[in-house]
Each structure stands twice: as C-alpha cells, then as structure tokens.
Short mmCIF file of C-alpha atoms and ligand atoms in Angstrom, two decimals:
data_model
loop_
_atom_site.label_atom_id
_atom_site.label_comp_id
_atom_site.label_asym_id
_atom_site.label_seq_id
_atom_site.Cartn_x
_atom_site.Cartn_y
_atom_site.Cartn_z
CA MET A 1 -146.74 -20.14 47.90
CA GLN A 2 -144.66 -23.41 46.74
CA ALA A 3 -143.84 -26.45 48.92
CA ASN A 4 -140.28 -27.14 49.87
CA GLN A 5 -138.65 -30.70 49.77
CA ALA A 6 -140.05 -31.39 52.90
CA GLY A 7 -143.65 -30.49 51.93
CA LYS A 8 -143.57 -27.38 54.31
CA LYS A 9 -145.31 -24.26 52.72
CA ILE A 10 -142.64 -21.50 51.95
CA THR A 11 -143.08 -17.91 50.43
CA HIS A 12 -141.19 -17.63 47.29
CA ILE A 13 -139.56 -13.98 47.09
CA PRO A 14 -138.36 -13.30 43.48
CA TYR A 15 -135.30 -11.39 42.96
CA GLY A 16 -137.56 -8.96 40.77
CA ARG A 17 -140.92 -9.22 39.69
CA HIS A 18 -143.38 -7.00 37.38
CA TRP A 19 -146.68 -5.56 38.51
CA ILE A 20 -149.72 -5.89 36.43
CA GLU A 21 -153.27 -4.52 37.50
CA GLN A 22 -156.45 -4.08 36.27
CA ASP A 23 -155.97 -0.72 34.78
CA ASP A 24 -152.80 -2.26 32.72
CA ILE A 25 -155.08 -5.16 31.60
CA ASP A 26 -157.97 -3.01 30.38
CA ALA A 27 -155.90 -0.80 28.48
CA VAL A 28 -154.59 -3.95 26.41
CA VAL A 29 -158.18 -5.26 25.99
CA GLU A 30 -159.07 -1.96 24.69
CA VAL A 31 -156.72 -1.75 21.77
CA LEU A 32 -157.19 -5.58 21.20
CA ARG A 33 -160.73 -4.31 20.07
CA GLY A 34 -159.72 -1.32 18.11
CA ASP A 35 -158.51 -1.64 14.28
CA TRP A 36 -154.61 -1.04 15.15
CA LEU A 37 -153.17 -4.04 16.86
CA THR A 38 -149.60 -3.05 15.68
CA THR A 39 -148.22 0.38 13.78
CA GLY A 40 -151.21 2.36 14.86
CA PRO A 41 -151.64 5.61 17.17
CA LYS A 42 -150.51 3.92 20.66
CA VAL A 43 -146.71 3.75 19.20
CA GLY A 44 -146.54 7.49 18.68
CA GLU A 45 -148.08 8.38 21.84
CA PHE A 46 -146.01 6.14 23.83
CA GLU A 47 -143.25 7.65 22.06
CA ALA A 48 -144.24 11.30 22.80
CA VAL A 49 -144.42 10.21 26.70
CA PHE A 50 -141.38 8.36 26.68
CA ALA A 51 -139.60 11.24 25.52
CA GLN A 52 -140.82 13.67 27.87
CA PHE A 53 -140.29 11.56 30.56
CA THR A 54 -136.61 11.22 30.05
CA GLY A 55 -136.39 14.81 28.73
CA ALA A 56 -134.85 13.46 25.39
CA LYS A 57 -136.21 15.33 22.09
CA GLU A 58 -136.47 11.71 20.33
CA ALA A 59 -137.98 8.27 21.83
CA VAL A 60 -138.09 5.34 19.39
CA ALA A 61 -140.24 2.37 20.38
CA ILE A 62 -138.32 -0.86 19.27
CA SER A 63 -138.95 -4.77 19.94
CA ASN A 64 -137.02 -5.32 22.80
CA GLY A 65 -133.82 -3.93 24.59
CA THR A 66 -131.25 -6.08 22.59
CA ALA A 67 -133.00 -4.58 19.27
CA ALA A 68 -132.59 -1.22 20.84
CA LEU A 69 -128.77 -1.48 21.44
CA HIS A 70 -128.73 -3.00 17.72
CA ALA A 71 -130.48 -0.03 16.45
CA SER A 72 -127.90 2.41 18.32
CA MET A 73 -124.99 0.35 16.69
CA HIS A 74 -126.49 0.63 13.15
CA ALA A 75 -127.32 4.14 13.66
CA LEU A 76 -124.16 5.20 14.26
CA GLY A 77 -122.48 3.18 11.35
CA ILE A 78 -120.77 0.49 13.45
CA GLY A 79 -119.10 -1.85 10.96
CA PRO A 80 -116.16 -4.09 10.49
CA GLY A 81 -112.86 -2.74 11.74
CA ASP A 82 -114.77 -0.86 14.27
CA GLU A 83 -114.17 -1.50 18.00
CA VAL A 84 -116.51 -0.41 20.30
CA ILE A 85 -115.86 -0.51 24.30
CA VAL A 86 -118.14 -2.20 26.54
CA PRO A 87 -117.88 -3.22 30.36
CA THR A 88 -117.83 -6.90 31.01
CA MET A 89 -119.82 -6.64 33.79
CA THR A 90 -123.06 -6.58 32.11
CA PHE A 91 -125.69 -8.81 30.27
CA ALA A 92 -124.16 -10.43 26.83
CA ALA A 93 -126.83 -8.23 25.03
CA SER A 94 -124.38 -5.17 25.55
CA ALA A 95 -121.60 -6.64 23.57
CA ASN A 96 -123.50 -8.60 21.16
CA CYS A 97 -125.06 -5.56 19.56
CA VAL A 98 -121.48 -4.77 18.07
CA VAL A 99 -121.18 -8.20 16.83
CA TYR A 100 -124.65 -8.01 15.00
CA GLN A 101 -123.02 -5.05 12.80
CA GLY A 102 -119.41 -7.18 12.18
CA GLY A 103 -117.64 -4.86 14.97
CA THR A 104 -115.36 -5.89 17.56
CA PRO A 105 -116.34 -5.29 21.24
CA VAL A 106 -113.52 -4.34 23.38
CA PHE A 107 -114.11 -4.95 26.97
CA ALA A 108 -113.08 -2.54 29.75
CA ASP A 109 -112.96 -2.99 33.31
CA VAL A 110 -115.39 -1.61 36.04
CA LEU A 111 -114.76 0.32 39.45
CA GLU A 112 -114.63 -1.95 42.40
CA ASN A 113 -116.76 -0.11 44.47
CA THR A 114 -119.77 0.41 42.16
CA LEU A 115 -119.05 -2.01 39.18
CA LEU A 116 -119.64 0.74 36.69
CA LEU A 117 -117.72 1.40 33.97
CA ASP A 118 -113.85 2.58 34.80
CA PRO A 119 -113.26 5.54 32.61
CA ALA A 120 -109.45 4.94 33.23
CA SER A 121 -109.65 1.05 31.61
CA VAL A 122 -111.84 2.80 28.83
CA GLU A 123 -109.05 5.06 28.11
CA SER A 124 -106.50 2.42 28.13
CA LYS A 125 -108.84 0.33 25.72
CA ILE A 126 -108.68 3.20 22.78
CA THR A 127 -106.94 2.72 19.44
CA PRO A 128 -107.49 4.44 16.09
CA ARG A 129 -110.15 1.78 15.17
CA THR A 130 -112.47 2.90 18.78
CA LYS A 131 -115.65 4.39 17.33
CA ALA A 132 -118.10 4.22 20.42
CA ILE A 133 -118.37 3.64 24.14
CA VAL A 134 -121.33 1.83 25.69
CA ALA A 135 -121.71 2.83 29.35
CA VAL A 136 -123.83 0.31 31.19
CA ASP A 137 -125.54 1.69 34.56
CA TYR A 138 -125.23 -1.36 36.06
CA ALA A 139 -127.64 -2.16 38.94
CA GLY A 140 -129.48 1.26 37.99
CA GLN A 141 -126.65 3.47 39.43
CA PRO A 142 -125.52 6.30 36.35
CA CYS A 143 -122.00 5.78 34.98
CA ASP A 144 -119.49 8.79 35.40
CA TYR A 145 -121.00 10.70 32.65
CA GLU A 146 -118.70 13.61 33.27
CA LYS A 147 -115.64 11.66 32.73
CA LEU A 148 -116.95 9.38 29.96
CA ARG A 149 -118.23 12.41 28.02
CA ALA A 150 -114.85 14.50 28.28
CA ILE A 151 -113.09 10.91 26.95
CA ALA A 152 -115.65 10.54 24.10
CA SER A 153 -115.28 14.34 23.18
CA LYS A 154 -111.51 14.31 23.29
CA HIS A 155 -111.11 10.88 21.49
CA LYS A 156 -114.38 11.57 19.12
CA LEU A 157 -116.20 8.65 20.12
CA ALA A 158 -120.14 8.14 20.42
CA LEU A 159 -121.55 7.56 23.97
CA VAL A 160 -124.25 5.11 24.22
CA SER A 161 -125.76 4.29 27.29
CA ASP A 162 -127.22 1.18 28.10
CA ALA A 163 -129.73 2.11 30.40
CA CYS A 164 -131.47 -1.01 30.78
CA HIS A 165 -131.23 -0.93 34.39
CA SER A 166 -131.72 2.82 35.14
CA VAL A 167 -134.60 4.08 33.44
CA GLY A 168 -136.15 6.55 35.80
CA GLY A 169 -132.60 7.51 37.34
CA ALA A 170 -130.54 10.72 36.94
CA TYR A 171 -126.90 11.90 37.09
CA GLN A 172 -126.31 15.42 38.31
CA ASN A 173 -129.98 16.36 37.69
CA GLN A 174 -129.42 15.18 34.30
CA LYS A 175 -132.29 12.12 33.44
CA VAL A 176 -131.25 9.09 32.24
CA GLY A 177 -131.95 9.02 28.65
CA THR A 178 -130.08 12.28 28.08
CA LEU A 179 -127.10 10.93 29.58
CA GLY A 180 -125.40 9.24 26.32
CA ASP A 181 -125.55 10.32 22.49
CA LEU A 182 -127.89 7.62 22.36
CA SER A 183 -129.61 5.90 25.64
CA CYS A 184 -131.20 2.35 25.44
CA PHE A 185 -133.97 0.70 27.48
CA SER A 186 -135.58 -2.71 28.03
CA LEU A 187 -139.33 -3.38 29.00
CA HIS A 188 -138.71 -6.69 29.90
CA PRO A 189 -140.80 -8.23 32.74
CA VAL A 190 -137.87 -8.05 35.02
CA LYS A 191 -136.89 -4.39 34.40
CA HIS A 192 -138.68 -1.55 35.79
CA ILE A 193 -141.72 -1.21 33.65
CA THR A 194 -142.56 -3.68 31.23
CA THR A 195 -144.59 -4.46 27.94
CA GLY A 196 -143.74 -8.17 27.91
CA GLU A 197 -140.89 -7.56 25.60
CA GLY A 198 -140.24 -4.16 24.57
CA GLY A 199 -137.65 -1.29 24.40
CA PHE A 200 -136.78 2.23 23.66
CA ILE A 201 -133.80 4.20 22.36
CA THR A 202 -133.93 7.68 23.42
CA THR A 203 -131.68 10.62 21.60
CA ASN A 204 -131.39 14.48 20.97
CA SER A 205 -130.67 13.58 17.30
CA THR A 206 -133.54 13.81 15.15
CA GLU A 207 -131.28 12.50 12.18
CA LEU A 208 -130.54 9.34 13.93
CA ALA A 209 -134.25 8.40 15.28
CA VAL A 210 -135.17 8.59 11.62
CA LYS A 211 -132.56 6.14 11.11
CA MET A 212 -133.77 3.95 13.94
CA ARG A 213 -137.31 3.95 13.27
CA ARG A 214 -136.80 3.06 9.51
CA PHE A 215 -134.08 0.18 11.09
CA ARG A 216 -137.00 -1.19 12.94
CA ASN A 217 -139.40 -1.69 9.61
CA HIS A 218 -137.05 -3.34 7.23
CA GLY A 219 -135.08 -0.20 6.28
CA ILE A 220 -138.52 1.51 4.71
CA ALA A 221 -139.15 5.12 4.75
CA THR A 222 -142.73 5.06 5.33
CA ASP A 223 -144.75 2.79 7.87
CA HIS A 224 -147.85 0.80 7.06
CA ARG A 225 -150.37 3.73 8.78
CA GLN A 226 -148.68 6.48 6.79
CA ARG A 227 -149.38 4.80 3.76
CA GLU A 228 -152.99 4.26 4.66
CA GLN A 229 -153.62 7.69 5.67
CA GLN A 230 -151.82 8.95 2.19
CA GLY A 231 -153.70 6.48 0.22
CA THR A 232 -150.63 4.87 -1.61
CA TRP A 233 -149.26 1.39 -1.92
CA TYR A 234 -145.70 2.95 -2.87
CA TYR A 235 -142.97 2.62 -0.60
CA GLU A 236 -138.93 2.28 -0.93
CA MET A 237 -136.32 0.38 1.12
CA LEU A 238 -133.31 2.56 1.73
CA ASP A 239 -131.29 0.28 4.04
CA VAL A 240 -131.48 -3.22 5.03
CA GLY A 241 -133.22 -3.31 8.57
CA TYR A 242 -135.36 -5.76 10.35
CA ASN A 243 -138.95 -6.32 11.69
CA TYR A 244 -138.12 -4.84 15.29
CA ARG A 245 -141.73 -3.04 15.72
CA LEU A 246 -143.68 -2.84 18.93
CA THR A 247 -147.36 -3.62 18.89
CA ASP A 248 -150.36 -0.98 19.39
CA PHE A 249 -151.34 -3.49 22.61
CA GLN A 250 -147.74 -3.53 24.19
CA CYS A 251 -147.77 0.55 23.79
CA ALA A 252 -150.85 0.83 25.77
CA LEU A 253 -149.46 -1.33 28.28
CA GLY A 254 -146.43 0.57 28.79
CA LEU A 255 -148.15 3.81 28.88
CA LYS A 256 -150.20 2.58 31.99
CA GLN A 257 -146.60 1.18 33.46
CA LEU A 258 -144.76 4.53 32.65
CA ALA A 259 -147.14 6.58 34.70
CA LYS A 260 -146.38 4.32 37.86
CA LEU A 261 -142.93 4.44 37.56
CA PRO A 262 -141.88 7.24 39.72
CA ASN A 263 -143.77 5.73 42.68
CA TRP A 264 -142.22 2.53 41.91
CA ILE A 265 -138.73 4.07 41.71
CA LEU A 266 -139.31 5.57 45.08
CA ARG A 267 -140.58 2.05 46.81
CA ARG A 268 -137.25 0.59 45.25
CA GLN A 269 -135.29 3.56 46.99
CA GLU A 270 -136.83 3.04 50.44
CA ILE A 271 -135.87 -0.74 49.96
CA ALA A 272 -132.69 -0.07 49.33
CA ARG A 273 -132.28 2.34 52.36
CA GLN A 274 -133.88 -0.66 54.69
CA TYR A 275 -131.30 -3.20 53.04
CA ASP A 276 -128.29 -0.39 53.64
CA ALA A 277 -129.20 -0.05 57.28
CA ALA A 278 -129.52 -3.64 57.51
CA PHE A 279 -126.15 -4.82 56.20
CA ASN A 280 -124.34 -1.82 57.58
CA GLY A 281 -121.06 -3.16 59.34
CA ASN A 282 -121.63 -6.42 58.22
CA ALA A 283 -118.03 -7.69 56.73
CA ASN A 284 -119.91 -10.51 55.17
CA LEU A 285 -122.42 -8.54 53.40
CA ARG A 286 -121.11 -5.61 51.74
CA PRO A 287 -123.78 -3.30 49.63
CA LEU A 288 -122.32 -1.76 46.54
CA THR A 289 -121.39 1.63 47.35
CA ALA A 290 -124.25 4.11 46.17
CA LEU A 291 -122.69 7.53 45.00
CA PRO A 292 -123.94 11.03 46.28
CA GLY A 293 -125.13 13.48 43.16
CA LEU A 294 -127.22 11.08 41.72
CA SER A 295 -130.48 9.20 41.64
CA HIS A 296 -130.03 5.41 41.75
CA ALA A 297 -133.13 3.80 39.90
CA TYR A 298 -132.13 0.13 41.86
CA HIS A 299 -133.15 -2.48 39.24
CA LEU A 300 -130.89 -4.27 41.22
CA TYR A 301 -129.82 -4.53 44.87
CA VAL A 302 -126.13 -6.17 44.75
CA VAL A 303 -124.17 -7.35 47.84
CA ARG A 304 -120.65 -8.96 47.90
CA VAL A 305 -120.12 -12.23 49.98
CA PRO A 306 -117.39 -14.12 50.82
CA ALA A 307 -116.51 -15.83 47.36
CA THR A 308 -115.96 -18.91 49.42
CA LYS A 309 -119.61 -18.83 50.71
CA ARG A 310 -121.22 -17.44 47.65
CA ALA A 311 -122.24 -21.07 46.07
CA GLN A 312 -123.77 -22.50 49.36
CA LEU A 313 -125.54 -19.36 50.04
CA PHE A 314 -126.94 -19.11 46.42
CA GLN A 315 -128.41 -22.79 47.00
CA ASP A 316 -129.42 -22.05 50.59
CA LEU A 317 -131.26 -18.97 49.76
CA ARG A 318 -132.99 -20.39 46.94
CA THR A 319 -134.28 -23.73 49.12
CA ARG A 320 -135.43 -21.00 51.65
CA GLY A 321 -137.78 -19.14 48.89
CA ILE A 322 -135.43 -16.03 48.33
CA GLY A 323 -134.82 -15.68 44.62
CA VAL A 324 -131.37 -14.50 44.59
CA ASN A 325 -129.53 -14.17 41.29
CA VAL A 326 -125.91 -13.81 40.13
CA HIS A 327 -125.53 -10.28 37.81
CA TYR A 328 -122.92 -10.97 35.93
CA VAL A 329 -120.92 -13.66 34.35
CA PRO A 330 -118.44 -11.35 32.88
CA VAL A 331 -118.76 -11.29 28.80
CA HIS A 332 -115.42 -11.74 28.11
CA LEU A 333 -115.63 -15.39 30.04
CA HIS A 334 -118.53 -16.65 27.80
CA PRO A 335 -117.04 -19.35 25.46
CA PHE A 336 -118.45 -17.42 22.49
CA TYR A 337 -116.14 -14.39 23.01
CA GLN A 338 -113.31 -16.48 24.14
CA ASN A 339 -113.37 -18.35 21.04
CA LYS A 340 -114.11 -15.96 18.56
CA PHE A 341 -112.35 -12.74 20.07
CA GLY A 342 -109.63 -14.59 22.09
CA THR A 343 -110.83 -12.93 25.41
CA LYS A 344 -109.53 -14.84 28.32
CA ARG A 345 -109.41 -14.50 32.48
CA GLY A 346 -107.21 -11.61 33.47
CA LEU A 347 -108.24 -9.30 30.87
CA CYS A 348 -110.84 -7.61 33.80
CA PRO A 349 -109.37 -8.51 37.03
CA VAL A 350 -111.50 -6.20 38.90
CA ALA A 351 -115.13 -7.61 37.31
CA GLU A 352 -113.73 -11.12 37.58
CA ALA A 353 -112.85 -10.98 41.56
CA ALA A 354 -116.73 -9.42 41.72
CA TYR A 355 -118.25 -12.12 39.95
CA ASP A 356 -117.09 -14.62 42.40
CA GLN A 357 -118.98 -12.34 45.27
CA VAL A 358 -122.06 -11.11 43.90
CA LEU A 359 -125.38 -11.79 44.89
CA SER A 360 -128.50 -9.73 43.80
CA ILE A 361 -131.37 -10.13 46.54
CA PRO A 362 -135.04 -9.32 46.09
CA MET A 363 -135.53 -5.93 44.63
CA PHE A 364 -139.00 -4.88 43.11
CA PRO A 365 -142.03 -2.07 44.13
CA LYS A 366 -144.31 -4.61 45.18
CA MET A 367 -142.11 -6.19 47.96
CA SER A 368 -143.64 -5.66 51.25
CA ASP A 369 -141.39 -4.40 54.40
CA ALA A 370 -142.33 -8.00 55.65
CA ASP A 371 -140.58 -9.57 52.52
CA VAL A 372 -137.69 -7.22 53.31
CA ASP A 373 -137.45 -8.44 56.85
CA THR A 374 -137.89 -12.03 55.56
CA VAL A 375 -134.69 -11.32 53.41
CA VAL A 376 -132.63 -9.46 55.64
CA ALA A 377 -133.02 -12.16 58.37
CA THR A 378 -132.70 -14.91 56.28
CA LEU A 379 -129.39 -13.60 54.74
CA ARG A 380 -128.22 -12.76 58.66
CA GLU A 381 -129.12 -16.30 60.08
CA LEU A 382 -127.17 -17.77 56.94
CA VAL A 383 -124.26 -15.57 56.84
CA GLY A 384 -123.69 -14.82 60.43
C1 PLP B 1 -131.96 -6.39 29.76
C2 PLP B 1 -130.77 -6.00 29.51
C3 PLP B 1 -130.37 -6.00 28.10
C4 PLP B 1 -131.51 -6.32 26.56
O1 PLP B 1 -132.98 -6.15 27.13
P1 PLP B 1 -133.94 -7.08 26.40
O2 PLP B 1 -135.15 -6.16 26.41
O3 PLP B 1 -134.21 -8.25 27.43
O4 PLP B 1 -133.32 -7.61 24.93
C5 PLP B 1 -129.54 -5.37 27.49
N1 PLP B 1 -128.66 -4.65 28.67
C6 PLP B 1 -128.87 -4.97 29.66
C7 PLP B 1 -127.59 -4.26 31.13
C8 PLP B 1 -129.89 -5.37 30.48
O5 PLP B 1 -130.14 -5.73 31.71
#
C-alpha cells in the first residue's frame, strides 16, 4: 500500500514482481553457514537441474543474462568485422553483447502481430560478413525457429536464442533452451525466477560449454575448487575472460525457484487467458497474437493502445497504482547506436510503429484474480 497525491491509500500492482518464500530464504542461509560461498557444489547442482529442466545437454551458470549473451558471442568467436543480426524490439543487452566483442549488430525488424523477429527481414540483412542471428523470444513467446533454423543452416550462421523472456516455454513441443545453438537466460528479479542477479546459457555443444565456463572465470582452465581437490596451485589462463561467476548462495536460491517455475508459468498463462477474454473485441486494447503450436511463457503481457493515448494512459495508470511499462525503445534508436553505427528512424518501421503503441500491463504469478480484475476495470475505464 502507498498513498497517492490526494493521500488516499492505493494498492500498487507492479508490472512484474519476484516471489520469495521462507524455503528460498532458508536455502540461502544454509549455504551462508557453510564452507563455499562461491564456486562450490551448488553451482554444479544448479547447472545439472537447469540442463534437465530445459532438456539441453549443458547449462552454464553465469552472473547475469547480459554476461550470458557476452559469453555466447565469445564462444562463437564473434570479433571485429563480423555482423550479427539482432531484432530491434528488445532490451539493449541483446545487441550490446555483439559490441563487447568488437562486432557489428545489424538490426532486423519484427512481425506486426507478435513483435517477434521477422525471418524475411533477417534474410534481407544477410551479408558475407554475417556470422550469427540472435532471436529474442519477446514477451515469452518463442520465435519462428523453424524458419530461422532454415535460414541459419542455408547461410551457415549460428542461431542464438535470447530466451530471457521465455524460460519454461516451448515451440512445437521442443523446449526453450534447445531451440538455438546457444540459449541465454536471465535470473533478474523481474524475470520468471531469480537469484538476485544471475543467468544461464544452455547448449548441446560440450565444446562451447567448456569455452563459456572458462570465459566466466578469467579464461582460466580450472576453478578454485578443482585445484583445492587436486591439491595444486598451478593453473593456466588460455583466453582472456571475465569474472562472471554466480555464487553458491545464489545457486541455492535458484534451485528453489526453479522447482516452482512450472506452476508459476501455469498461473501466468491463466492470467493471460483472463486478460485475453477481457480485451476481446476492444479496438483500443489489442493484445499481441499468441500463436498456436507453442507454449508461451508470458514474461510480459503486452497490449497495443492508440498511439495518441499511450502517454496519458501510462501516466494515469501509474497514478492509479497500476505499474505499467513500455518494452522497448527500439535499440537502433538509442543515441549510442545512432552515433556509433549510424542507425536511424525508418530502419525498422514495424518496430518503430509498435513502440508508440505498446504497454506492458501487470503479469506475475503472485497476482491475485482480484488484482487482474482491478487492472482490467481500470484499463476499461481509462480507455473506453
Ligand atoms: C533481462 C534481459 C536481458 C539481460 O539480462 P540481465 O540478467 O538483466 O543482464 C537480456 N535480454 C533480454 C531480452 C532481457 O529481457
């Protein structure tokens, strides 16, 4: 509860929220009382369970989702002169990871009905320098991996799935985490499950997993615990890497959270069905299209509202305690990209038009039916 300007008590419903319970806290405290705060047994345990959950052969725990994307670009050998195709309708990190490696992100447009990467736009952006495609499962709905995989195979490109929105989802009965050559996840509190900060990369390639485990530990071939066990001080640095490790107490939290994820996704899908039904036929509140044949993980629930009403609606909803947000400012319109890569308005017209209309409304598993009703009633009242 908080007070609005008139001093009236209002319930604040955020657009997304983590869910921490006593068993999560107990698991963290247990690790804090033990010997290994970082690079201990919980890391491997979390990696094994995450791999099993996604159905991938390997899961590499890492400090955050951005580091997961960076490690992917490193593992694929992206460097100066290389181009990587990225949708513009995403968080900046999906493109920044290419820049970290000295490569050039090339922005592709999205499909009007889903805001997912448009395979036709991807094909039109391929050059002899293109090395990889980053597919972002916007809002939690998996991209058209059948088409994207065909394009990647035809042009011998790597396919990276930025699955930061779609953990627990599936495409044609194939789980998110196995859809790209590499799949990246975030464990930030606003995402499905959290470790405070955290991330994962899944892959079926042991070779790439070995590279990424080195990358998260300065480029050193062995970790501290392995050397303790072997009773040796000697180590070798093979690449230049970073300190992108995830701690043991974070992994303990992640293990608890992951066990709850299937039920949380069911709840997200239930909330989405309630919103879908409530907005059905309303020309001023148009949800994105949820496609058949896949399991949408609903990190976000996005509606389109008339562009002329969006700014006022954003303000009014916030004043009324409804924590809406806008996902995203198209990445190619950020001053950094305009200045450094010469991108400008007109490059991705579908994403640019969508940006003026989208509104992410509250979506998190702890939301009650009463919260959903409050959001629906308030939106209807304000939009008509
Ligand atoms: C959250 C997010 C990231 C970055 O994850 P962090 O854990 O915050 O570093 C990358 N890509 C997308 C699409 C995201 O939503």
